[in-house]
Coordinates of C-alpha atoms in Angstrom, one line a residue:
Chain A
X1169 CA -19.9 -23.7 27.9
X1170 CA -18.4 -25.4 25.1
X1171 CA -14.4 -25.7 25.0
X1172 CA -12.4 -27.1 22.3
X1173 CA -8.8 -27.7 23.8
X1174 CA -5.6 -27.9 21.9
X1175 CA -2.4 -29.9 23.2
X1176 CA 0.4 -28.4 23.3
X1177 CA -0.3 -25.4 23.8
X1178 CA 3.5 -24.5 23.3
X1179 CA 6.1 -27.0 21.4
X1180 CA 9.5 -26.2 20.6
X1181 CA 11.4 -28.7 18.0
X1182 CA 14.6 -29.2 16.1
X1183 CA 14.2 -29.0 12.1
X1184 CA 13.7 -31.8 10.0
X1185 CA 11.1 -33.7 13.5
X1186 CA 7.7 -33.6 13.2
X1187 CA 5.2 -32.7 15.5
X1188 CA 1.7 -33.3 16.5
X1189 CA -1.0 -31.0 17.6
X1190 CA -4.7 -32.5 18.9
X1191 CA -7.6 -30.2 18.8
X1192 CA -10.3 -31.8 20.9
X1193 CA -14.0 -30.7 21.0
X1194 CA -14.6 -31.4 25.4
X1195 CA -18.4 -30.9 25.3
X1196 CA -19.8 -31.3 21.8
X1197 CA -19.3 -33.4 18.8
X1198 CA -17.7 -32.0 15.6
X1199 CA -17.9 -33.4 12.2
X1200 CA -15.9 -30.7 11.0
X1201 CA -13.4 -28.8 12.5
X1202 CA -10.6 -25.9 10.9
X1203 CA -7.1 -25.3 11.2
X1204 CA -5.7 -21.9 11.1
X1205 CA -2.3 -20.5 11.1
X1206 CA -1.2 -17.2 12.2
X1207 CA 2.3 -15.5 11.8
X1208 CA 3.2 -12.7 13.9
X1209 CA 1.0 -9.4 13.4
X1210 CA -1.3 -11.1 11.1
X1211 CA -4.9 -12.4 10.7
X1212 CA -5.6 -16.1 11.0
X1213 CA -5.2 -17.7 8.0
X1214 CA -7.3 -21.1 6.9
X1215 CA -5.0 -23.9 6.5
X1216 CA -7.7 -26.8 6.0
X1217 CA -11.1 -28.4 6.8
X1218 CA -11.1 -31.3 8.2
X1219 CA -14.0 -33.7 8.3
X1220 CA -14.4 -36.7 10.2
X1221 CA -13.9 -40.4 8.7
X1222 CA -12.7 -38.6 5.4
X1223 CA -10.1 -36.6 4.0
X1224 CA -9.1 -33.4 5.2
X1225 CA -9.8 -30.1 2.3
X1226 CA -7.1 -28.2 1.9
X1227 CA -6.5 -24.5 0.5
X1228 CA -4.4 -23.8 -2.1
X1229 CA -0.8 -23.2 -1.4
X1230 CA -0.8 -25.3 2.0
X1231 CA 0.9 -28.8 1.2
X1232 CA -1.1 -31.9 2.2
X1233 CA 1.8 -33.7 2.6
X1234 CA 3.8 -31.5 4.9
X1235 CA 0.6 -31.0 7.1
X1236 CA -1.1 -34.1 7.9
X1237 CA -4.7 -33.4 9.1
X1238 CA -6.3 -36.6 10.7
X1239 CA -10.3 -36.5 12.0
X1240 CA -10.3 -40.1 13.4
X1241 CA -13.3 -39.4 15.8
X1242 CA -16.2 -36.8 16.4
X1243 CA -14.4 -35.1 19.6
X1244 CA -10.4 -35.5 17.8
X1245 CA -8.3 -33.8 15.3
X1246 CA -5.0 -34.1 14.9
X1247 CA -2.3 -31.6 12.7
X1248 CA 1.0 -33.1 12.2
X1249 CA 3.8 -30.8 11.1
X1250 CA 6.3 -33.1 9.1
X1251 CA 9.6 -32.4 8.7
X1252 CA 9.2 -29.0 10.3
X1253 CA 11.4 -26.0 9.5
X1254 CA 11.7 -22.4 10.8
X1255 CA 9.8 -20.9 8.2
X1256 CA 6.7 -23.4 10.2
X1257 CA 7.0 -21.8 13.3
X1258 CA 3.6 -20.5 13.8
X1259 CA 0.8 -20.0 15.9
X1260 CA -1.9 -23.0 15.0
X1261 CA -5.4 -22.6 16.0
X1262 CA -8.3 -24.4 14.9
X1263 CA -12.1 -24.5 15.5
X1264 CA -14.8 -26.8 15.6
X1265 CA -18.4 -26.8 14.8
X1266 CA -20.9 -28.4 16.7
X1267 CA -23.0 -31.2 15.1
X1268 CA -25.9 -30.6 17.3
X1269 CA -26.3 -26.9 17.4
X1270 CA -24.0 -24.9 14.2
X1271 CA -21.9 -23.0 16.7
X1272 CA -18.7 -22.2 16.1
X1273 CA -15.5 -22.2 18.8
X1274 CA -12.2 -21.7 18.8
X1275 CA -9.1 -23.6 20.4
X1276 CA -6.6 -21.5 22.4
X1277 CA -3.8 -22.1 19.8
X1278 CA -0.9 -23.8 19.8
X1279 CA 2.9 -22.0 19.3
X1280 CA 5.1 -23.8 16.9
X1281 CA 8.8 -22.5 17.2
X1282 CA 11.0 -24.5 14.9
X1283 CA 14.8 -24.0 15.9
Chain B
X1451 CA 8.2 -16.8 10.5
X1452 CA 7.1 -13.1 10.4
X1453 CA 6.7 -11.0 8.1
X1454 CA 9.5 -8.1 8.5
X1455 CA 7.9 -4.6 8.4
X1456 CA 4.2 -5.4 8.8
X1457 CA 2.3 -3.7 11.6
X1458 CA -1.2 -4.2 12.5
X1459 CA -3.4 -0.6 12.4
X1460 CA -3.6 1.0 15.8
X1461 CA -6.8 2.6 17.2
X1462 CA -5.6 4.6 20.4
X1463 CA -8.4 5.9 22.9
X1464 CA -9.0 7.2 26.4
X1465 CA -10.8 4.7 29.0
X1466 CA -14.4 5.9 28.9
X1467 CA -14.4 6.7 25.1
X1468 CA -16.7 5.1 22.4
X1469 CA -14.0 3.0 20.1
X1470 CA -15.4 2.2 16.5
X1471 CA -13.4 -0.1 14.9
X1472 CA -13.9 -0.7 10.9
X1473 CA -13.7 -3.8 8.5
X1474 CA -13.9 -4.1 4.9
X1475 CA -15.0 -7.3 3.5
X1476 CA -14.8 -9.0 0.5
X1477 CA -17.0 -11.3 -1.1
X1478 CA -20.4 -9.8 -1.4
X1479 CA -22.0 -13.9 -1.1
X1480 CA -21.2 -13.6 2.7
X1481 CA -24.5 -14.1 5.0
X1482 CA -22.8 -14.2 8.4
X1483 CA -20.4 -11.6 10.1
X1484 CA -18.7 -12.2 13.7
X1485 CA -16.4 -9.8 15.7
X1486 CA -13.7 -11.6 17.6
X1487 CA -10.7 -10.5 20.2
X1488 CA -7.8 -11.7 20.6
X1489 CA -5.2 -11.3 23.5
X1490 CA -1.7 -11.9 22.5
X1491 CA -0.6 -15.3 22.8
X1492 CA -4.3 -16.9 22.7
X1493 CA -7.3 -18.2 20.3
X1494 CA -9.9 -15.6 19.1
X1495 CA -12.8 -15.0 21.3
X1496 CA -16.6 -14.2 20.1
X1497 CA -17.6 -11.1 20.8
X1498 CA -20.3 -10.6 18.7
X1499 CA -22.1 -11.7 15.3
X1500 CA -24.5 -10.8 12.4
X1501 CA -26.3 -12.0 9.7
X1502 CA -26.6 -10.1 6.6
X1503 CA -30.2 -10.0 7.2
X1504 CA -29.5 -7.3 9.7
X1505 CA -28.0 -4.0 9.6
X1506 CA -27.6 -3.7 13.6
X1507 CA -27.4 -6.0 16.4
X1508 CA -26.3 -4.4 19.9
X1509 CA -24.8 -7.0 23.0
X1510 CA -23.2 -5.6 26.1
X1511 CA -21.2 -2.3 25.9
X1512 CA -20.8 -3.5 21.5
X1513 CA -23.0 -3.1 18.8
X1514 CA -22.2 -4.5 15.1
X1515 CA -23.1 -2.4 11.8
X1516 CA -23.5 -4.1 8.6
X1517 CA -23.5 -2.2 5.2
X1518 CA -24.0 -4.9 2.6
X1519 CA -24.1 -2.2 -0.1
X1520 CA -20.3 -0.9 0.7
X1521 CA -19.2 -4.3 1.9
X1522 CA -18.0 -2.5 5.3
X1523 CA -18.8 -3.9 8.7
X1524 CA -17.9 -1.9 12.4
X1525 CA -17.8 -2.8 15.6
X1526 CA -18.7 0.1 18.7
X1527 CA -17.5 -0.5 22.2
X1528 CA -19.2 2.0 24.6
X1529 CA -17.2 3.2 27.5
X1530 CA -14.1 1.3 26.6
X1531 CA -11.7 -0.2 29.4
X1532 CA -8.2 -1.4 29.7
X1533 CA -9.2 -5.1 29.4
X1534 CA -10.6 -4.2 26.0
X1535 CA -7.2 -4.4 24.9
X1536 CA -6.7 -6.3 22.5
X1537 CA -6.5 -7.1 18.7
X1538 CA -10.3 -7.1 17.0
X1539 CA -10.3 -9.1 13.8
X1540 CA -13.9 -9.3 11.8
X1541 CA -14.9 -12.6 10.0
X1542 CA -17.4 -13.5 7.3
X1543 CA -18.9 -16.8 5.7
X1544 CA -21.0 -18.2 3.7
X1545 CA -23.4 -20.7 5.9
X1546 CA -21.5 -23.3 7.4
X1547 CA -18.2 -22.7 5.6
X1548 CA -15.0 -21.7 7.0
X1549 CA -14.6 -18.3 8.5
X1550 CA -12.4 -15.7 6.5
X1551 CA -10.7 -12.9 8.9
X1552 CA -9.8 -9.8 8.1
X1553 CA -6.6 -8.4 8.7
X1554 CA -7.2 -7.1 12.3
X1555 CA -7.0 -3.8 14.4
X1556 CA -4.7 -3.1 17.4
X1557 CA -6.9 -1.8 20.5
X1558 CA -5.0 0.2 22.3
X1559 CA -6.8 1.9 25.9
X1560 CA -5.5 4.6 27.6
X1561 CA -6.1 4.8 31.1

């Protein structure tokens, strides 16, 4: 069946680094893919879209500088974390739709802790 | 970080009970509902879906209820085991737009 993968899976960085987490579609083609974030005991919250070959939609209160979303290719998106705090640490997932069919899947997530 | 004091609802039940597990959503333009799981320390899993053209759609051991006229949405596990653990979050969009979650229920099965 269809996977989408995230890398890391678990990162653990000193403030003020940044850090990079790929969300890759294995088996399908996604022109658009989300990015959630989830504190402990809470729901998933929607972060951005992000649409390959242009810029990535963000909702409001999520800063587009301080979250970089990049969709370089149909299978590839990246979230980069900039100058990353402990208030970032986090649980990041994001899903991808599938060009060819509509369906929706999820990643496994990726732990941010921020020390 | 977290959120100091906030606690996810708990349903507790006896493996081999029925579970029902209730949602509330919220924007009355949503056409598509999906159930997901979630163990701790991993991505959400489908576990079932609807569209707002239904009021009932049954899978293995769940079935989804839609009332579109009290914006409420439930999800019934039959026979519930110990790997239905888990926290149960329901989602709604509007076709092809991002998927907005609720704010989850806590699984809990006694054996």
């Amino acid at each position: 069946g269809a996977v989408v993968s995230q890398h890391p899976s678990r990162v653990i960085c000193k403030s003020g680094t940044s850090v990079k987490i790929e969300c890759r579609s294995l088996d399908f083609q996604a022109t658009t893919m989300f990015w959630y974030r989830q504190f402990p005991k809470q729901s998933l919250m929607l972060m951005a879209t992000s649409n390959e070959g242009s810029k990535a939609t963000y909702e409001q209160g999520v800063e587009k500088d301080k979250f970089l979303i990049n969709h370089a290719s149909l299978t590839l998106s990246t979230l980069t974390v900039t100058s990353a705090h402990p208030e970032d640490s986090s649980f990041y997932i994001c899903s991808a739709i599938s060009t060819g069919t509509g369906e929706l899947f999820f990643g496994e997530g990726s732990r941010l802790t921020v020390l | 970080g977290e959120s100091v004091g906030l606690h996810l609802p708990t349903l507790s039940v006896q493996e081999g009970d029925n579970s029902i597990i209730n949602c509330a959503y919220s924007n009355s333009a949503s056409d598509y509902f999906i159930w997901y799981k979630q163990e701790s320390g991993k991505g959400p899993q489908f576990i079932i879906d609807i569209r707002s053209n239904m009021d009932k759609r049954q899978g293995q051991r769940v079935t989804v209820l839609l009332n579109k006229t009290v914006k409420h949405l439930s999800l019934q596990i039959a026979a519930t085991q110990p790997g239905d653990s888990a926290v149960y979050f329901c989602a709604e969009n509007i076709s092809g737009g991002a998927l907005t979650f609720g704010s989850g229920t806590r699984l809990q099965v006694q054996p």
